[in-house]
């Protein structure tokens, strides 16, 4: 490693081949070698000795609503990427909706990229959106570098992003499959939502009953059938209903190109413990019962669920009223996703290697970034999270970096303190202090 500029040394380096004591050599922002722990440091190279803190590949969060421009009072690139960096995330892919404009044409993509330029503390890419009336925009967006296309199969919550009916889904998916793109879907069936009891009000049990599992199960079964028929690539966003797992597992066994994510809140919070009126816990699909959660963890362990992403989707506090029917649906998780998932994982006997697979390697692969991100291996970007996995902290909303500091995790004690975050060999966050934003705007690799 004679030309290395930086060496990060730790007794716990999370490599694709396992956790081991190692020295990681970095040159020009790339990992050039993973060497023995006691390898000599070349002349001129800086040694960063992390002791027993774990060195993880930086997390890749493929489901983030930055809302910038247009709803920047909800969130923005500056604040979202600081929160992400504070949580060990080094790449995020922004969702096409809740910003104004939504990312549904190439012109809108350019507007989003201008909003993000110079604001990003980590690397940022963009999903496009599939609407009922923008089929002809999909290929140009693909060529312009979006990572895939988000569609809603039920109302999205914002008027400017209407959902796809079944025929519209078929048409969009046919177009996306024609260039072997990826369709990512919010899968709830609107007919099941419409026929569920809609009581409104502050009781969480009423809200849960208004978003039944069968709405997810039906929409996912339909999506999987569409993917099977066209040999298209589809991805199920934020899976909450464990009842959908058998259909997904069977489709995967048949070779259908379907992948699935779930979120930290489904894995670590339960319906039984949500206080009435506490709409910081509201998201769609909803947080379900503890028994459902156990099955989500099992599905992660057996590979039916591929990855864990935040679905960070904040709003201003005034929209988080105590009426679950009308309160904004979205949970802010960027800064806390790694400690939350790690805390849940360790009590269930999972290792940090599993967390890295779900939150870094597999999400990088989902975005098509697997050769550059998501692994501590030569040729990958030198993106790292340095984690004290056995240390705990209590969540204080005042310490959060995202714009609106409402959190469903307030007061919880979590394992895993993120000491520092590194982007292409540069420390971008250390002990809550940030450097100037040097994140890049990513496009889908060809
Ligand atoms: Zn979302």
mmCIF file with all atom_site columns, N, CA, C and O in Angstrom, residues 28-56:
data_model
loop_
_atom_site.group_PDB
_atom_site.id
_atom_site.type_symbol
_atom_site.label_atom_id
_atom_site.label_alt_id
_atom_site.label_comp_id
_atom_site.label_asym_id
_atom_site.label_entity_id
_atom_site.label_seq_id
_atom_site.pdbx_PDB_ins_code
_atom_site.Cartn_x
_atom_site.Cartn_y
_atom_site.Cartn_z
_atom_site.occupancy
_atom_site.B_iso_or_equiv
_atom_site.pdbx_formal_charge
_atom_site.auth_seq_id
_atom_site.auth_comp_id
_atom_site.auth_asym_id
_atom_site.auth_atom_id
_atom_site.pdbx_PDB_model_num
ATOM 1   N N  . UNK A 1 28 ? -7.078  8.420  -3.096 1.00 0.00 ? 28 UNK A N  1
ATOM 2   C CA . UNK A 1 28 ? -7.996  9.138  -3.991 1.00 0.00 ? 28 UNK A CA 1
ATOM 3   C C  . UNK A 1 28 ? -9.452  8.796  -3.728 1.00 0.00 ? 28 UNK A C  1
ATOM 4   O O  . UNK A 1 28 ? -10.255 8.644  -4.659 1.00 0.00 ? 28 UNK A O  1
ATOM 5   N N  . UNK A 1 29 ? -9.803  8.639  -2.459 1.00 0.00 ? 29 UNK A N  1
ATOM 6   C CA . UNK A 1 29 ? -11.197 8.408  -2.107 1.00 0.00 ? 29 UNK A CA 1
ATOM 7   C C  . UNK A 1 29 ? -11.681 6.986  -2.313 1.00 0.00 ? 29 UNK A C  1
ATOM 8   O O  . UNK A 1 29 ? -12.866 6.707  -2.109 1.00 0.00 ? 29 UNK A O  1
ATOM 9   N N  . UNK A 1 30 ? -10.772 6.096  -2.724 1.00 0.00 ? 30 UNK A N  1
ATOM 10  C CA . UNK A 1 30 ? -11.169 4.702  -2.949 1.00 0.00 ? 30 UNK A CA 1
ATOM 11  C C  . UNK A 1 30 ? -10.403 3.779  -2.011 1.00 0.00 ? 30 UNK A C  1
ATOM 12  O O  . UNK A 1 30 ? -9.270  4.069  -1.612 1.00 0.00 ? 30 UNK A O  1
ATOM 13  N N  . UNK A 1 31 ? -11.034 2.662  -1.691 1.00 0.00 ? 31 UNK A N  1
ATOM 14  C CA . UNK A 1 31 ? -10.352 1.621  -0.921 1.00 0.00 ? 31 UNK A CA 1
ATOM 15  C C  . UNK A 1 31 ? -9.418  0.889  -1.882 1.00 0.00 ? 31 UNK A C  1
ATOM 16  O O  . UNK A 1 31 ? -9.839  0.418  -2.943 1.00 0.00 ? 31 UNK A O  1
ATOM 17  N N  . UNK A 1 32 ? -8.139  0.841  -1.495 1.00 0.00 ? 32 UNK A N  1
ATOM 18  C CA . UNK A 1 32 ? -7.179  0.168  -2.381 1.00 0.00 ? 32 UNK A CA 1
ATOM 19  C C  . UNK A 1 32 ? -6.764  -1.196 -1.852 1.00 0.00 ? 32 UNK A C  1
ATOM 20  O O  . UNK A 1 32 ? -6.345  -2.060 -2.627 1.00 0.00 ? 32 UNK A O  1
ATOM 21  N N  . UNK A 1 33 ? -6.865  -1.394 -0.517 1.00 0.00 ? 33 UNK A N  1
ATOM 22  C CA . UNK A 1 33 ? -6.467  -2.698 0.027  1.00 0.00 ? 33 UNK A CA 1
ATOM 23  C C  . UNK A 1 33 ? -7.041  -2.861 1.416  1.00 0.00 ? 33 UNK A C  1
ATOM 24  O O  . UNK A 1 33 ? -7.241  -1.888 2.135  1.00 0.00 ? 33 UNK A O  1
ATOM 25  N N  . UNK A 1 34 ? -7.339  -4.106 1.762  1.00 0.00 ? 34 UNK A N  1
ATOM 26  C CA . UNK A 1 34 ? -7.709  -4.455 3.136  1.00 0.00 ? 34 UNK A CA 1
ATOM 27  C C  . UNK A 1 34 ? -6.602  -5.375 3.637  1.00 0.00 ? 34 UNK A C  1
ATOM 28  O O  . UNK A 1 34 ? -6.463  -6.506 3.165  1.00 0.00 ? 34 UNK A O  1
ATOM 29  N N  . UNK A 1 35 ? -5.800  -4.856 4.570  1.00 0.00 ? 35 UNK A N  1
ATOM 30  C CA . UNK A 1 35 ? -4.539  -5.489 4.956  1.00 0.00 ? 35 UNK A CA 1
ATOM 31  C C  . UNK A 1 35 ? -4.599  -5.989 6.399  1.00 0.00 ? 35 UNK A C  1
ATOM 32  O O  . UNK A 1 35 ? -5.518  -5.637 7.142  1.00 0.00 ? 35 UNK A O  1
ATOM 33  N N  . UNK A 1 36 ? -3.631  -6.771 6.803  1.00 0.00 ? 36 UNK A N  1
ATOM 34  C CA . UNK A 1 36 ? -3.592  -7.186 8.212  1.00 0.00 ? 36 UNK A CA 1
ATOM 35  C C  . UNK A 1 36 ? -3.571  -5.979 9.145  1.00 0.00 ? 36 UNK A C  1
ATOM 36  O O  . UNK A 1 36 ? -3.097  -4.900 8.788  1.00 0.00 ? 36 UNK A O  1
ATOM 37  N N  . UNK A 1 37 ? -4.080  -6.199 10.342 1.00 0.00 ? 37 UNK A N  1
ATOM 38  C CA . UNK A 1 37 ? -4.201  -5.128 11.334 1.00 0.00 ? 37 UNK A CA 1
ATOM 39  C C  . UNK A 1 37 ? -2.863  -4.444 11.591 1.00 0.00 ? 37 UNK A C  1
ATOM 40  O O  . UNK A 1 37 ? -2.785  -3.226 11.720 1.00 0.00 ? 37 UNK A O  1
ATOM 41  N N  . UNK A 1 38 ? -1.795  -5.234 11.612 1.00 0.00 ? 38 UNK A N  1
ATOM 42  C CA . UNK A 1 38 ? -0.478  -4.677 11.975 1.00 0.00 ? 38 UNK A CA 1
ATOM 43  C C  . UNK A 1 38 ? 0.354   -4.325 10.744 1.00 0.00 ? 38 UNK A C  1
ATOM 44  O O  . UNK A 1 38 ? 1.565   -4.157 10.837 1.00 0.00 ? 38 UNK A O  1
ATOM 45  N N  . UNK A 1 39 ? -0.271  -4.208 9.585  1.00 0.00 ? 39 UNK A N  1
ATOM 46  C CA . UNK A 1 39 ? 0.478   -3.856 8.374  1.00 0.00 ? 39 UNK A CA 1
ATOM 47  C C  . UNK A 1 39 ? 1.157   -2.495 8.575  1.00 0.00 ? 39 UNK A C  1
ATOM 48  O O  . UNK A 1 39 ? 0.573   -1.590 9.170  1.00 0.00 ? 39 UNK A O  1
ATOM 49  N N  . UNK A 1 40 ? 2.391   -2.342 8.100  1.00 0.00 ? 40 UNK A N  1
ATOM 50  C CA . UNK A 1 40 ? 3.088   -1.068 8.291  1.00 0.00 ? 40 UNK A CA 1
ATOM 51  C C  . UNK A 1 40 ? 2.382   0.068  7.551  1.00 0.00 ? 40 UNK A C  1
ATOM 52  O O  . UNK A 1 40 ? 1.873   -0.121 6.445  1.00 0.00 ? 40 UNK A O  1
ATOM 53  N N  . UNK A 1 41 ? 2.341   1.224  8.193  1.00 0.00 ? 41 UNK A N  1
ATOM 54  C CA . UNK A 1 41 ? 1.718   2.399  7.573  1.00 0.00 ? 41 UNK A CA 1
ATOM 55  C C  . UNK A 1 41 ? 2.761   3.058  6.677  1.00 0.00 ? 41 UNK A C  1
ATOM 56  O O  . UNK A 1 41 ? 3.863   3.356  7.130  1.00 0.00 ? 41 UNK A O  1
ATOM 57  N N  . UNK A 1 42 ? 2.431   3.266  5.417  1.00 0.00 ? 42 UNK A N  1
ATOM 58  C CA . UNK A 1 42 ? 3.438   3.830  4.509  1.00 0.00 ? 42 UNK A CA 1
ATOM 59  C C  . UNK A 1 42 ? 3.807   5.259  4.881  1.00 0.00 ? 42 UNK A C  1
ATOM 60  O O  . UNK A 1 42 ? 3.001   5.991  5.456  1.00 0.00 ? 42 UNK A O  1
ATOM 61  N N  . UNK A 1 43 ? 4.990   5.644  4.534  1.00 0.00 ? 43 UNK A N  1
ATOM 62  C CA . UNK A 1 43 ? 5.460   7.001  4.790  1.00 0.00 ? 43 UNK A CA 1
ATOM 63  C C  . UNK A 1 43 ? 4.506   7.997  4.147  1.00 0.00 ? 43 UNK A C  1
ATOM 64  O O  . UNK A 1 43 ? 4.119   7.831  3.001  1.00 0.00 ? 43 UNK A O  1
ATOM 65  N N  . UNK A 1 44 ? 4.143   8.989  4.903  1.00 0.00 ? 44 UNK A N  1
ATOM 66  C CA . UNK A 1 44 ? 3.273   10.030 4.345  1.00 0.00 ? 44 UNK A CA 1
ATOM 67  C C  . UNK A 1 44 ? 1.800   9.755  4.505  1.00 0.00 ? 44 UNK A C  1
ATOM 68  O O  . UNK A 1 44 ? 0.982   10.655 4.338  1.00 0.00 ? 44 UNK A O  1
ATOM 69  N N  . UNK A 1 45 ? 1.438   8.501  4.811  1.00 0.00 ? 45 UNK A N  1
ATOM 70  C CA . UNK A 1 45 ? 0.008   8.194  4.976  1.00 0.00 ? 45 UNK A CA 1
ATOM 71  C C  . UNK A 1 45 ? -0.414  8.509  6.407  1.00 0.00 ? 45 UNK A C  1
ATOM 72  O O  . UNK A 1 45 ? 0.364   8.389  7.341  1.00 0.00 ? 45 UNK A O  1
ATOM 73  N N  . UNK A 1 46 ? -1.652  8.939  6.573  1.00 0.00 ? 46 UNK A N  1
ATOM 74  C CA . UNK A 1 46 ? -2.196  9.247  7.890  1.00 0.00 ? 46 UNK A CA 1
ATOM 75  C C  . UNK A 1 46 ? -2.864  7.996  8.452  1.00 0.00 ? 46 UNK A C  1
ATOM 76  O O  . UNK A 1 46 ? -3.643  7.349  7.756  1.00 0.00 ? 46 UNK A O  1
ATOM 77  N N  . UNK A 1 47 ? -2.549  7.691  9.693  1.00 0.00 ? 47 UNK A N  1
ATOM 78  C CA . UNK A 1 47 ? -3.179  6.539  10.343 1.00 0.00 ? 47 UNK A CA 1
ATOM 79  C C  . UNK A 1 47 ? -4.310  7.011  11.230 1.00 0.00 ? 47 UNK A C  1
ATOM 80  O O  . UNK A 1 47 ? -4.144  7.900  12.061 1.00 0.00 ? 47 UNK A O  1
ATOM 81  N N  . UNK A 1 48 ? -5.474  6.428  11.034 1.00 0.00 ? 48 UNK A N  1
ATOM 82  C CA . UNK A 1 48 ? -6.620  6.668  11.896 1.00 0.00 ? 48 UNK A CA 1
ATOM 83  C C  . UNK A 1 48 ? -6.874  5.363  12.642 1.00 0.00 ? 48 UNK A C  1
ATOM 84  O O  . UNK A 1 48 ? -7.431  4.418  12.080 1.00 0.00 ? 48 UNK A O  1
ATOM 85  N N  . UNK A 1 49 ? -6.417  5.310  13.888 1.00 0.00 ? 49 UNK A N  1
ATOM 86  C CA . UNK A 1 49 ? -6.574  4.070  14.659 1.00 0.00 ? 49 UNK A CA 1
ATOM 87  C C  . UNK A 1 49 ? -7.881  4.140  15.441 1.00 0.00 ? 49 UNK A C  1
ATOM 88  O O  . UNK A 1 49 ? -8.023  4.953  16.347 1.00 0.00 ? 49 UNK A O  1
ATOM 89  N N  . UNK A 1 50 ? -8.803  3.285  15.096 1.00 0.00 ? 50 UNK A N  1
ATOM 90  C CA . UNK A 1 50 ? -10.150 3.317  15.672 1.00 0.00 ? 50 UNK A CA 1
ATOM 91  C C  . UNK A 1 50 ? -10.284 2.404  16.879 1.00 0.00 ? 50 UNK A C  1
ATOM 92  O O  . UNK A 1 50 ? -11.372 2.287  17.456 1.00 0.00 ? 50 UNK A O  1
ATOM 93  N N  . UNK A 1 51 ? -9.193  1.749  17.241 1.00 0.00 ? 51 UNK A N  1
ATOM 94  C CA . UNK A 1 51 ? -9.243  0.857  18.388 1.00 0.00 ? 51 UNK A CA 1
ATOM 95  C C  . UNK A 1 51 ? -10.245 -0.263 18.159 1.00 0.00 ? 51 UNK A C  1
ATOM 96  O O  . UNK A 1 51 ? -10.222 -0.932 17.126 1.00 0.00 ? 51 UNK A O  1
ATOM 97  N N  . UNK A 1 52 ? -11.155 -0.437 19.125 1.00 0.00 ? 52 UNK A N  1
ATOM 98  C CA . UNK A 1 52 ? -12.156 -1.506 19.029 1.00 0.00 ? 52 UNK A CA 1
ATOM 99  C C  . UNK A 1 52 ? -13.471 -1.027 18.441 1.00 0.00 ? 52 UNK A C  1
ATOM 100 O O  . UNK A 1 52 ? -14.447 -1.788 18.383 1.00 0.00 ? 52 UNK A O  1
ATOM 101 N N  . UNK A 1 53 ? -13.574 0.250  18.046 1.00 0.00 ? 53 UNK A N  1
ATOM 102 C CA . UNK A 1 53 ? -14.786 0.693  17.359 1.00 0.00 ? 53 UNK A CA 1
ATOM 103 C C  . UNK A 1 53 ? -14.881 -0.041 16.019 1.00 0.00 ? 53 UNK A C  1
ATOM 104 O O  . UNK A 1 53 ? -13.873 -0.294 15.362 1.00 0.00 ? 53 UNK A O  1
ATOM 105 N N  . UNK A 1 54 ? -16.105 -0.368 15.638 1.00 0.00 ? 54 UNK A N  1
ATOM 106 C CA . UNK A 1 54 ? -16.308 -1.132 14.404 1.00 0.00 ? 54 UNK A CA 1
ATOM 107 C C  . UNK A 1 54 ? -16.263 -0.211 13.196 1.00 0.00 ? 54 UNK A C  1
ATOM 108 O O  . UNK A 1 54 ? -16.793 0.904  13.226 1.00 0.00 ? 54 UNK A O  1
ATOM 109 N N  . UNK A 1 55 ? -15.619 -0.692 12.130 1.00 0.00 ? 55 UNK A N  1
ATOM 110 C CA . UNK A 1 55 ? -15.588 0.048  10.862 1.00 0.00 ? 55 UNK A CA 1
ATOM 111 C C  . UNK A 1 55 ? -16.543 -0.635 9.896  1.00 0.00 ? 55 UNK A C  1
ATOM 112 O O  . UNK A 1 55 ? -16.332 -1.781 9.490  1.00 0.00 ? 55 UNK A O  1
ATOM 113 N N  . UNK A 1 56 ? -17.623 0.087  9.562  1.00 0.00 ? 56 UNK A N  1
ATOM 114 C CA . UNK A 1 56 ? -18.679 -0.440 8.677  1.00 0.00 ? 56 UNK A CA 1
ATOM 115 C C  . UNK A 1 56 ? -18.597 0.269  7.333  1.00 0.00 ? 56 UNK A C  1
ATOM 116 O O  . UNK A 1 56 ? -18.200 1.444  7.269  1.00 0.00 ? 56 UNK A O  1
#
